[in-house]
Coordinates of C-alpha atoms and ligand atoms in Angstrom, one line a residue:
M778 CA 9.9 -4.0 14.1
K779 CA 8.9 -0.7 12.5
E780 CA 5.2 0.1 12.1
T781 CA 4.5 -0.7 8.4
V782 CA 1.6 -0.4 6.0
I783 CA 1.5 -2.3 2.7
V784 CA 0.2 -0.9 -0.5
L785 CA -0.8 -3.9 -2.6
D786 CA -0.3 -2.8 -6.2
F787 CA -3.0 -3.9 -8.7
G788 CA -1.4 -2.0 -11.6
G789 CA -3.0 1.4 -10.8
Q790 CA -1.3 4.5 -12.0
Y791 CA -1.2 6.2 -8.6
N792 CA 0.4 3.4 -6.5
Q793 CA 3.6 5.3 -5.7
L794 CA 1.5 8.4 -4.9
I795 CA -0.5 6.4 -2.4
A796 CA 2.7 5.2 -0.7
R797 CA 4.1 8.7 -0.6
R798 CA 0.9 10.0 1.0
V799 CA 1.1 7.3 3.7
R800 CA 4.7 8.3 4.4
E801 CA 3.7 12.0 4.6
C802 CA 1.5 10.9 7.5
N803 CA 4.7 9.6 9.1
V804 CA 3.9 6.0 8.6
Y805 CA 6.4 3.7 6.9
C806 CA 4.9 2.0 3.9
E807 CA 6.0 -0.5 1.2
I808 CA 4.5 -1.4 -2.1
L809 CA 4.1 -5.0 -3.0
P810 CA 2.9 -6.4 -6.3
Y811 CA -0.4 -8.3 -6.3
T812 CA 1.6 -11.4 -7.1
A813 CA 3.3 -11.2 -3.7
D814 CA 2.7 -14.4 -1.7
I815 CA 0.4 -13.9 1.3
E816 CA 3.1 -15.5 3.5
R817 CA 5.3 -12.5 2.8
I818 CA 2.5 -10.2 4.0
K819 CA 2.0 -12.3 7.2
E820 CA 5.8 -12.0 7.9
I821 CA 5.7 -8.2 7.6
A822 CA 2.7 -8.1 9.8
P823 CA 1.5 -4.7 8.6
K824 CA -0.7 -2.4 10.6
G825 CA -2.9 -2.0 7.5
I826 CA -3.1 -2.8 3.8
I827 CA -4.2 -0.5 1.0
F828 CA -5.4 -2.0 -2.3
T829 CA -4.6 0.3 -5.2
G830 CA -6.6 1.0 -8.3
G831 CA -6.1 -1.0 -11.4
P832 CA -7.4 -2.0 -14.8
N833 CA -11.0 -1.6 -15.7
S834 CA -13.1 -4.6 -14.6
V835 CA -12.9 -7.3 -12.0
Y836 CA -14.6 -9.5 -14.6
D837 CA -11.7 -9.3 -17.1
E838 CA -9.8 -12.6 -17.1
S839 CA -6.6 -10.7 -17.2
S840 CA -7.5 -8.4 -14.3
P841 CA -5.3 -9.0 -11.2
H842 CA -6.9 -10.6 -8.1
Y843 CA -5.7 -11.7 -4.7
T844 CA -6.5 -14.6 -2.5
P845 CA -9.6 -13.9 -0.3
E846 CA -7.6 -15.2 2.6
I847 CA -6.3 -11.7 3.0
F848 CA -9.7 -10.5 4.3
G849 CA -9.5 -13.0 7.2
L850 CA -6.1 -11.9 8.6
G851 CA -7.6 -9.4 10.9
I852 CA -5.5 -6.6 9.3
P853 CA -7.4 -3.4 8.3
I854 CA -7.8 -3.0 4.6
L855 CA -8.7 0.1 2.5
G856 CA -9.6 -0.6 -1.1
I857 CA -9.2 2.3 -3.6
C858 CA -11.2 2.4 -6.9
Y859 CA -10.5 -1.0 -8.5
G860 CA -9.3 -2.2 -5.0
C861 CA -12.7 -1.3 -3.6
Q862 CA -14.5 -3.2 -6.4
L863 CA -12.2 -6.2 -5.9
M864 CA -13.1 -6.2 -2.2
A865 CA -16.8 -6.0 -2.9
H866 CA -16.6 -8.7 -5.6
A867 CA -14.6 -11.1 -3.4
L868 CA -16.8 -10.7 -0.4
G869 CA -20.1 -11.3 -2.1
G870 CA -21.2 -7.8 -3.1
N871 CA -22.2 -6.9 -6.7
V872 CA -20.0 -5.1 -9.2
V873 CA -21.8 -4.0 -12.4
S874 CA -19.8 -4.0 -15.5
A875 CA -21.3 -0.9 -17.2
A876 CA -21.9 -1.7 -20.8
D877 CA -23.0 1.9 -21.4
N878 CA -21.3 4.9 -19.8
S879 CA -24.3 6.0 -17.8
V880 CA -22.7 5.4 -14.4
S881 CA -19.0 5.9 -15.3
E882 CA -17.4 8.9 -13.7
Y883 CA -14.2 10.6 -14.7
G884 CA -12.7 13.6 -13.0
K885 CA -14.0 15.9 -10.3
T886 CA -17.3 14.6 -8.8
D887 CA -19.5 16.0 -6.0
T888 CA -19.6 13.4 -3.2
E889 CA -21.6 13.1 0.0
Y890 CA -20.1 11.4 3.1
K891 CA -21.6 9.7 6.2
N892 CA -19.5 11.3 8.9
D893 CA -20.2 8.6 11.4
C894 CA -17.8 6.4 9.3
V895 CA -14.3 6.7 10.8
I896 CA -12.8 7.4 7.4
F897 CA -14.9 10.5 7.0
E898 CA -15.0 11.5 10.7
N899 CA -12.9 14.7 10.3
V900 CA -14.2 16.0 7.0
P901 CA -17.3 17.9 6.0
D902 CA -20.4 15.9 4.9
A903 CA -19.8 16.7 1.2
G904 CA -16.8 17.5 -1.1
V905 CA -15.2 17.0 -4.5
T906 CA -13.6 13.7 -5.2
W907 CA -11.5 12.5 -8.1
M908 CA -13.2 9.6 -9.9
S909 CA -11.9 7.4 -12.7
H910 CA -14.1 4.3 -13.1
R911 CA -16.5 2.6 -15.5
D912 CA -17.7 -0.3 -13.4
Y913 CA -19.5 0.4 -10.2
I914 CA -20.7 -1.4 -7.0
N915 CA -24.5 -1.6 -6.8
R916 CA -24.7 -3.9 -3.8
V917 CA -22.3 -4.0 -0.9
P918 CA -21.3 -7.3 0.7
E919 CA -23.0 -8.5 3.8
G920 CA -21.8 -6.8 6.9
F921 CA -20.9 -3.6 4.9
R922 CA -22.8 -0.3 4.7
V923 CA -22.7 2.5 2.2
T924 CA -20.8 5.5 3.5
A925 CA -20.6 7.8 0.6
S926 CA -22.4 8.4 -2.7
T927 CA -22.6 10.6 -5.7
A928 CA -25.4 11.5 -8.2
H929 CA -24.4 8.6 -10.4
C930 CA -22.7 6.2 -8.1
P931 CA -24.7 4.5 -5.4
V932 CA -21.7 3.2 -3.6
A933 CA -18.9 5.8 -3.6
A934 CA -17.6 4.3 -0.3
M935 CA -18.4 1.3 1.9
A936 CA -17.4 0.1 5.4
N937 CA -17.4 -2.9 7.6
D938 CA -16.3 -1.5 10.9
E939 CA -16.3 -4.8 12.7
K940 CA -13.8 -6.4 10.3
K941 CA -12.0 -3.0 9.7
L942 CA -12.6 -3.3 5.9
Y943 CA -13.1 -0.1 4.0
G944 CA -13.4 0.9 0.4
V945 CA -13.6 4.1 -1.6
Q946 CA -14.5 4.3 -5.3
F947 CA -12.6 7.6 -5.7
H948 CA -8.9 8.4 -5.3
P949 CA -8.1 10.0 -1.9
E950 CA -4.4 10.2 -2.8
V951 CA -4.7 12.7 -5.6
N952 CA -4.8 16.5 -5.0
H953 CA -8.1 16.9 -6.7
T954 CA -9.9 15.0 -3.9
E955 CA -10.7 17.5 -1.2
Y956 CA -9.8 16.2 2.3
G957 CA -8.3 13.0 0.7
R958 CA -5.2 13.2 2.8
Q959 CA -7.4 13.5 5.9
M960 CA -9.3 10.4 4.9
L961 CA -6.0 8.4 4.5
R962 CA -4.8 9.8 7.8
S963 CA -8.0 8.6 9.5
F964 CA -7.5 5.1 8.1
L965 CA -3.9 5.0 9.3
Y966 CA -4.4 6.5 12.8
S967 CA -8.1 5.7 13.7
V968 CA -8.5 2.3 12.0
C969 CA -5.0 0.9 11.9
G970 CA -3.8 2.4 15.1
C971 CA -0.6 3.8 13.7
K972 CA 1.6 6.0 15.9
G973 CA 3.4 7.9 13.2
E974 CA 7.0 7.1 14.0
W975 CA 8.4 7.5 10.5
R976 CA 10.4 10.8 10.6
M977 CA 13.5 11.9 8.8
N978 CA 15.5 13.1 11.8
S979 CA 15.0 9.7 13.6
F980 CA 15.8 8.0 10.3
I981 CA 19.2 9.8 10.2
D982 CA 20.0 8.9 13.9
E983 CA 19.0 5.3 13.5
T984 CA 20.7 4.8 10.2
V985 CA 24.0 6.3 11.5
V986 CA 24.0 3.9 14.4
Q987 CA 23.2 0.9 12.0
L988 CA 25.9 2.0 9.6
R989 CA 28.6 2.3 12.3
E990 CA 27.6 -1.1 13.6
Q991 CA 27.7 -2.7 10.1
I992 CA 30.9 -1.0 8.9
G993 CA 33.0 -1.3 12.1
D994 CA 36.5 -0.1 11.3
K995 CA 36.4 -1.1 7.7
G996 CA 36.4 1.2 4.7
V997 CA 33.5 2.2 2.4
V998 CA 33.7 3.3 -1.2
L999 CA 30.9 5.2 -2.9
G1000 CA 30.5 6.2 -6.5
L1001 CA 29.4 9.9 -6.3
S1002 CA 27.8 11.3 -9.4
G1003 CA 26.8 14.7 -7.9
G1004 CA 23.1 13.8 -8.3
V1005 CA 20.8 14.0 -5.3
D1006 CA 20.8 10.4 -4.4
S1007 CA 24.5 9.7 -4.3
S1008 CA 25.2 13.1 -2.7
V1009 CA 22.8 12.4 0.2
A1010 CA 24.2 8.8 0.6
A1011 CA 27.7 10.4 0.8
A1012 CA 26.6 12.9 3.4
L1013 CA 24.9 10.3 5.5
L1014 CA 27.9 7.9 5.3
S1015 CA 30.2 10.8 6.1
R1016 CA 28.2 11.5 9.2
A1017 CA 28.4 7.8 10.2
V1018 CA 32.0 6.9 9.5
G1019 CA 33.9 10.1 8.4
K1020 CA 37.3 9.4 6.8
Q1021 CA 36.5 5.7 6.5
L1022 CA 34.4 6.8 3.5
T1023 CA 36.0 7.3 0.1
C1024 CA 33.9 8.9 -2.6
V1025 CA 35.0 8.4 -6.2
F1026 CA 33.7 11.0 -8.6
V1027 CA 34.2 10.3 -12.3
D1028 CA 34.2 13.5 -14.2
Q1029 CA 33.8 12.5 -17.8
G1030 CA 33.6 16.1 -18.9
L1031 CA 29.9 15.9 -19.8
M1032 CA 28.6 17.7 -16.7
R1033 CA 27.1 21.2 -16.8
K1034 CA 29.3 24.2 -16.6
N1035 CA 31.4 24.3 -13.4
E1036 CA 29.5 21.4 -11.9
G1037 CA 32.5 19.2 -11.4
D1038 CA 34.2 21.9 -9.4
F1039 CA 31.1 22.6 -7.4
V1040 CA 30.7 18.9 -6.4
E1041 CA 34.4 18.7 -5.4
E1042 CA 34.2 21.9 -3.4
T1043 CA 31.1 20.8 -1.6
F1044 CA 32.4 17.4 -0.5
T1045 CA 35.9 18.4 0.3
K1046 CA 34.9 21.5 2.3
L1047 CA 31.7 20.6 4.0
F1048 CA 32.1 16.9 4.7
D1049 CA 34.6 14.6 6.4
M1050 CA 35.7 12.0 3.9
N1051 CA 38.3 11.1 1.3
F1052 CA 37.3 12.5 -2.1
V1053 CA 38.8 11.2 -5.3
R1054 CA 38.1 13.0 -8.6
I1055 CA 39.0 11.3 -11.8
N1056 CA 39.1 13.8 -14.7
C1057 CA 38.8 11.8 -17.9
Q1058 CA 37.1 13.9 -20.6
E1059 CA 39.8 13.1 -23.1
E1060 CA 39.4 9.3 -22.8
F1061 CA 35.7 9.6 -23.1
L1062 CA 35.8 11.8 -26.1
S1063 CA 38.3 9.6 -27.9
K1064 CA 36.0 6.6 -27.5
L1065 CA 33.1 8.7 -28.8
K1066 CA 34.9 10.0 -31.8
G1067 CA 32.9 9.7 -35.0
V1068 CA 29.9 8.1 -33.1
S1069 CA 26.4 9.7 -33.5
D1070 CA 23.9 6.9 -32.9
P1071 CA 22.1 7.7 -29.6
E1072 CA 22.1 4.1 -28.2
E1073 CA 25.7 3.6 -29.3
K1074 CA 26.7 6.8 -27.5
R1075 CA 24.8 5.8 -24.3
N1076 CA 26.5 2.4 -24.4
I1077 CA 30.0 3.8 -24.9
I1078 CA 29.5 6.3 -22.1
G1079 CA 28.1 3.6 -19.8
T1080 CA 30.9 1.1 -20.5
E1081 CA 33.6 3.7 -20.3
F1082 CA 32.3 4.9 -17.0
Y1083 CA 32.1 1.3 -15.7
N1084 CA 35.7 0.6 -16.7
V1085 CA 37.2 3.9 -15.4
F1086 CA 35.3 3.6 -12.1
W1087 CA 36.1 -0.1 -11.4
N1088 CA 39.7 0.1 -12.5
R1089 CA 40.2 2.8 -10.0
I1090 CA 38.5 0.8 -7.3
R1091 CA 40.6 -2.3 -8.2
E1092 CA 43.8 -0.2 -7.9
S1093 CA 43.0 1.4 -4.6
F1094 CA 40.0 0.2 -2.6
G1095 CA 39.1 -3.4 -3.5
S1096 CA 38.0 -4.3 0.1
G1097 CA 35.7 -3.1 2.8
F1098 CA 32.1 -2.1 1.7
F1099 CA 30.7 -0.7 -1.5
A1100 CA 27.9 1.9 -1.1
Q1101 CA 25.4 3.3 -3.6
G1102 CA 22.6 5.7 -3.6
T1103 CA 19.7 3.3 -4.6
I1104 CA 16.4 4.8 -3.5
Y1105 CA 13.0 3.1 -3.1
P1106 CA 11.5 3.8 -6.5
D1107 CA 14.6 2.1 -8.1
R1108 CA 13.6 -1.2 -6.6
I1109 CA 9.8 -1.3 -6.4
E1110 CA 8.4 -4.4 -7.9
S1111 CA 5.6 -3.2 -10.1
G1112 CA 2.2 -4.9 -10.5
K1113 CA 2.3 -4.1 -14.2
G1114 CA 4.0 -6.0 -17.1
D1115 CA 7.3 -5.0 -18.5
A1116 CA 7.4 -1.7 -20.3
A1117 CA 8.9 -1.5 -23.8
K1118 CA 12.5 -0.2 -23.7
I1119 CA 12.6 3.3 -25.1
K1120 CA 16.2 4.1 -24.1
T1121 CA 18.9 2.6 -21.9
H1122 CA 19.1 4.3 -18.5
H1123 CA 22.0 3.3 -16.4
N1124 CA 22.2 4.4 -12.8
Q1125 CA 23.3 1.5 -10.7
V1126 CA 26.7 0.0 -11.4
G1127 CA 26.8 -3.8 -10.7
V1128 CA 30.0 -4.9 -8.9
P1129 CA 32.4 -6.9 -11.2
K1130 CA 32.8 -10.5 -10.1
D1131 CA 36.5 -10.2 -9.4
I1132 CA 36.0 -7.5 -6.8
K1133 CA 35.1 -8.9 -3.5
F1134 CA 33.5 -6.5 -1.0
E1135 CA 32.3 -7.3 2.5
G1136 CA 28.9 -6.2 1.3
V1137 CA 26.8 -3.6 -0.5
I1138 CA 25.4 -0.7 1.5
E1139 CA 22.3 1.2 0.3
P1140 CA 21.4 3.6 3.1
L1141 CA 18.6 5.3 1.2
K1142 CA 17.0 2.1 -0.2
D1143 CA 13.7 2.7 1.6
L1144 CA 13.2 6.3 0.9
F1145 CA 11.2 8.2 -1.7
K1146 CA 12.9 11.1 -3.5
D1147 CA 11.2 13.8 -1.3
E1148 CA 12.3 12.0 1.8
V1149 CA 15.9 11.7 0.4
R1150 CA 15.8 15.5 -0.1
A1151 CA 14.5 16.1 3.4
V1152 CA 17.5 14.0 4.7
G1153 CA 19.9 15.9 2.5
E1154 CA 18.6 19.2 3.9
Q1155 CA 19.0 18.0 7.4
L1156 CA 22.5 16.8 6.8
G1157 CA 23.5 20.3 5.6
L1158 CA 23.9 19.7 1.8
P1159 CA 23.7 22.8 -0.2
H1160 CA 20.2 23.6 -1.5
E1161 CA 21.4 23.6 -5.0
L1162 CA 22.5 19.9 -4.7
V1163 CA 19.4 18.8 -2.8
W1164 CA 17.0 20.3 -5.2
R1165 CA 19.0 19.5 -8.3
Q1166 CA 16.9 18.6 -11.3
P1167 CA 17.3 15.1 -12.7
F1168 CA 20.3 14.7 -14.9
P1169 CA 20.8 11.8 -17.3
G1170 CA 23.7 9.3 -16.5
P1171 CA 25.3 10.0 -19.9
G1172 CA 25.2 13.7 -19.0
L1173 CA 25.5 16.3 -21.8
G1174 CA 26.4 13.3 -24.1
V1175 CA 22.6 12.9 -24.8
R1176 CA 22.1 16.6 -25.3
V1177 CA 24.9 17.1 -27.9
I1178 CA 23.1 15.5 -30.8
G1179 CA 25.4 13.9 -33.3
E1180 CA 29.1 13.6 -32.7
I1181 CA 30.4 14.8 -29.4
T1182 CA 33.5 17.0 -29.4
A1183 CA 35.1 19.1 -26.7
E1184 CA 34.1 22.3 -28.5
R1185 CA 30.5 21.3 -28.9
V1186 CA 30.3 20.3 -25.3
K1187 CA 31.7 23.7 -24.3
T1188 CA 29.1 25.5 -26.6
L1189 CA 26.3 23.6 -24.9
Q1190 CA 27.6 24.2 -21.4
E1191 CA 27.7 28.0 -22.1
A1192 CA 24.2 28.1 -23.5
D1193 CA 22.9 25.9 -20.7
A1194 CA 24.5 28.2 -18.1
I1195 CA 22.8 31.2 -19.5
L1196 CA 19.5 29.4 -19.4
R1197 CA 19.9 28.5 -15.8
D1198 CA 21.0 32.0 -14.9
E1199 CA 18.0 33.6 -16.5
M1200 CA 15.5 31.1 -15.0
D1201 CA 17.0 31.7 -11.6
K1202 CA 16.9 35.5 -12.0
C1203 CA 13.3 35.6 -13.0
G1204 CA 12.3 33.0 -10.4
Y1205 CA 10.8 30.8 -13.1
S1206 CA 13.0 27.8 -12.3
K1207 CA 10.7 26.8 -9.4
E1208 CA 7.8 26.4 -11.8
L1209 CA 9.6 23.9 -13.9
S1210 CA 10.4 20.2 -13.3
Q1211 CA 13.4 20.2 -15.6
F1212 CA 14.9 22.6 -18.2
F1213 CA 18.1 22.4 -20.2
A1214 CA 19.7 23.4 -23.5
V1215 CA 20.2 21.0 -26.4
L1216 CA 22.6 21.2 -29.4
P1217 CA 20.6 19.5 -32.1
G1218 CA 23.5 19.3 -34.5
V1219 CA 21.8 21.5 -37.1
K1220 CA 23.6 24.4 -38.8
T1221 CA 21.5 27.3 -40.1
V1222 CA 22.2 30.5 -42.0
G1223 CA 22.0 33.8 -40.2
V1224 CA 23.1 37.4 -40.4
M1225 CA 25.1 39.2 -37.8
G1226 CA 26.7 42.6 -38.3
D1227 CA 25.7 42.6 -42.0
A1228 CA 27.7 39.4 -42.5
R1229 CA 26.4 35.9 -43.3
T1230 CA 26.8 33.3 -40.5
Y1231 CA 26.4 29.5 -40.7
D1232 CA 26.4 28.3 -37.2
E1233 CA 24.9 25.9 -34.6
L1234 CA 21.3 25.9 -33.5
V1235 CA 20.4 25.7 -29.8
A1236 CA 17.1 24.3 -28.6
I1237 CA 15.6 25.0 -25.2
R1238 CA 13.7 22.2 -23.5
A1239 CA 11.6 22.9 -20.4
V1240 CA 8.9 20.6 -18.9
T1241 CA 6.5 20.3 -16.1
T1242 CA 5.7 16.8 -14.8
D1243 CA 4.8 14.9 -11.6
D1244 CA 6.7 11.7 -12.4
F1245 CA 8.6 12.1 -15.7
M1246 CA 6.6 9.2 -17.2
T1247 CA 4.5 11.8 -18.9
A1248 CA 5.4 15.5 -19.2
D1249 CA 4.0 18.7 -20.6
W1250 CA 6.1 21.4 -22.3
A1251 CA 6.3 24.4 -20.1
K1252 CA 4.5 27.6 -21.2
I1253 CA 7.4 29.9 -20.6
P1254 CA 6.4 33.6 -21.1
Y1255 CA 7.6 35.0 -24.4
D1256 CA 9.6 37.8 -22.9
I1257 CA 11.7 35.3 -21.0
L1258 CA 12.2 33.2 -24.1
G1259 CA 13.2 36.4 -26.0
R1260 CA 15.8 37.4 -23.4
L1261 CA 17.2 33.9 -23.5
S1262 CA 17.5 33.8 -27.2
N1263 CA 19.3 37.2 -27.2
R1264 CA 21.7 36.3 -24.6
I1265 CA 22.6 32.9 -26.0
I1266 CA 23.2 34.2 -29.5
N1267 CA 25.2 37.2 -28.3
E1268 CA 27.3 35.5 -25.6
V1269 CA 27.9 32.0 -27.0
E1270 CA 30.3 31.5 -29.8
H1271 CA 29.2 29.4 -32.8
V1272 CA 25.4 29.8 -32.1
N1273 CA 23.2 31.9 -34.4
R1274 CA 19.7 30.6 -33.7
V1275 CA 17.6 29.5 -30.7
V1276 CA 14.3 27.4 -30.9
Y1277 CA 11.9 26.3 -28.2
D1278 CA 10.8 22.7 -28.0
I1279 CA 6.9 22.5 -27.7
T1280 CA 6.6 18.7 -27.6
S1281 CA 5.0 16.9 -24.7
K1282 CA 5.9 13.4 -23.5
P1283 CA 4.5 11.3 -25.1
P1284 CA 5.0 11.5 -28.0
G1285 CA 8.4 13.1 -27.3
T1286 CA 10.7 12.0 -24.5
V1287 CA 12.1 14.6 -22.1
E1288 CA 15.7 14.2 -23.4
W1289 CA 16.3 14.4 -27.1
E1290 CA 18.3 11.1 -27.2
Ligands
LIG529 P1 13.2 10.6 -20.9 O1 14.2 11.2 -21.9 O2 13.3 9.1 -20.9 O3 13.7 11.1 -19.5 O4 11.8 11.0 -21.1 C1 12.9 11.0 -18.3 C2 13.8 11.5 -17.2 O5 14.9 10.6 -17.0 C3 16.1 11.4 -17.2 N1 17.1 10.5 -17.9 C4 18.0 9.7 -17.3 N2 18.2 9.6 -16.0 N3 20.0 8.0 -16.5 C5 19.3 8.8 -15.6 O6 19.5 8.7 -14.4 C6 19.7 8.1 -17.9 O7 20.4 7.5 -18.7 C7 18.7 9.0 -18.3 N4 18.2 9.4 -19.5 C8 17.2 10.2 -19.2 C9 15.7 12.6 -18.0 O8 16.7 13.7 -17.8 C10 14.4 12.9 -17.5 O9 14.4 13.5 -16.2

C-alpha cells in the first residue's frame, strides 16, 4: 500500500493547496470531506492526517466537526487554523469566540517559534506567518504545550509530542508564511515518518505496468481534446500499449488557429497509436445557426460533441476499454455545500448505456494539474501542449458572442493568433494565467483611409489567478496593448476597434459566456 496522508476538509479555502504542498514533499495525499466515515480513514491507514481551516467558529451550530475518536487512532494529526481550534476544543482546551476584534488577525503576522518543537526544528525562532482568524485558543488541552505565539495570539501553535498531535493557528501552506513548507515537511518526515516515495518518474513506470496488466491484448479508445489532461493520458497510454490505443479527436472547427493540425501532427508523429480526426465544423455550425443564447450554445455544442463522438465509437470501437483524462481535482469530494451553477462546464463524457466497454481507465485520476504536467514533460509531449492554458470545452463557441458563423470564427482565430504571437514575442505570456480574444458581436463606426467603416469589435481578455475561482485582470503594459490593437486592426479583416477587458472575477467570469 502506498504511503498516504489524508487532508480532512473542513471547508477551508486552501484545502487543495495543502494537498499539493504535501505532494510537493513527495508524499501521496488525498482530500476527504469532514463527512467521511472514520472507517474509511482506518481502511486507508494514513501515515498522518491534516485538518484544514474552515468557517469561523467551532461554536457555530453549522460548523463542521469530526468524531473525537480520530484523536485516539494513534495517527499523527496536524490541525491548521480552524482545524487547530477544533482539536483544542475537542480535547478540552479553550477556544474564545472573540466578540470584539481585539485578537483577530488577518494577513502577515510576526510569529515566534519554540525550536524544540519538531514542527519548528529546522526554521529560525521567528518569522512571518499568514493568519486569518477571529476566534483564538487561550488555553491548550491537557498534555499540550504552546509552541508559537504572536503579539495578539497567545497560542499560535500547540503540540502534544507523546500523542503526535500538533496544531498551528496560521496557514503554513500559503506562500506568505515564511518556512511554511519546511514546517509541513517536518510534520510529514519527522512526525509521520514518511519516506517520500511519491515521484513522477516512478508513477510513470508503475502506471505503465498496471495499464499493460489491465488492458492485456484488448483495445483502448480515448477521446482526445488537445487539452493538457487528455494529451498526457494519451501519451501515457501510448507508452503502455502503443497501437492498441486509438485516440478520437473531434475537431468541431472551434479550436484556435492551426490547433487541430498541431494536435494531429503531435500525436501522429511523436507517439505510437491510431489517431482518428473527425472534422465536423459544418455539422456544428448548422446546428448553431441562428442561436445566440450562451447556455443554448453550450448545450448544443455539448450534445453535438456527444453524438459525433459516440456514433464514431459505436461504428468502429465499441469494445475493449474506454479511457479518459480525469484528474484528481475533477473528483475531489468537497467539504462545502453545492455551489450555484453559473455556467455549464462539460469535460467528462459519460458512456452511453448501449455501449459496453470492459471498463473505464483513468490513468491520471490521482494527479494534480502540476503533476500531470510533470508527467507530460517526462513523456516527451511538446512544451506548448503541456503548458497549454485552459480552454473551454465549447471552444471559441463561447468567445464568439451572438451567432456563430464560419466567418466570425475565422476573424476571431486571426485576432487570437496575433494576441498569442505578441505575448510570446514580448515574453509576457508567462506572467499571465490565461489570455484570449473575444468577438463581442458589437459593430462600431470607424475611419480607415478616409473612409467610414462599420465593423466588428475585438476584446482582449487577460487574467492572473491561482485557481480560476477568482481572477484579477492583468495589468498589461500600455505599449503592448497598443501594438496588439494596431496589428489586429491592420491585419484582421472586418475588425476596426479593439478594447481591453478590465473586469475581475467576481463580478465577471473569465470567459464572456
Ligand atoms: P469561467 O468563465 O467560469 O472560467 O470564469 C473559469 C475557467 O474555466 C474555463 N472554462 C471551461 N473549461 N469547459 C472547460 O473545461 C467549459 O465548458 C469551460 N468554460 C469555461 C475558462 O476558460 C477558465 O479557465
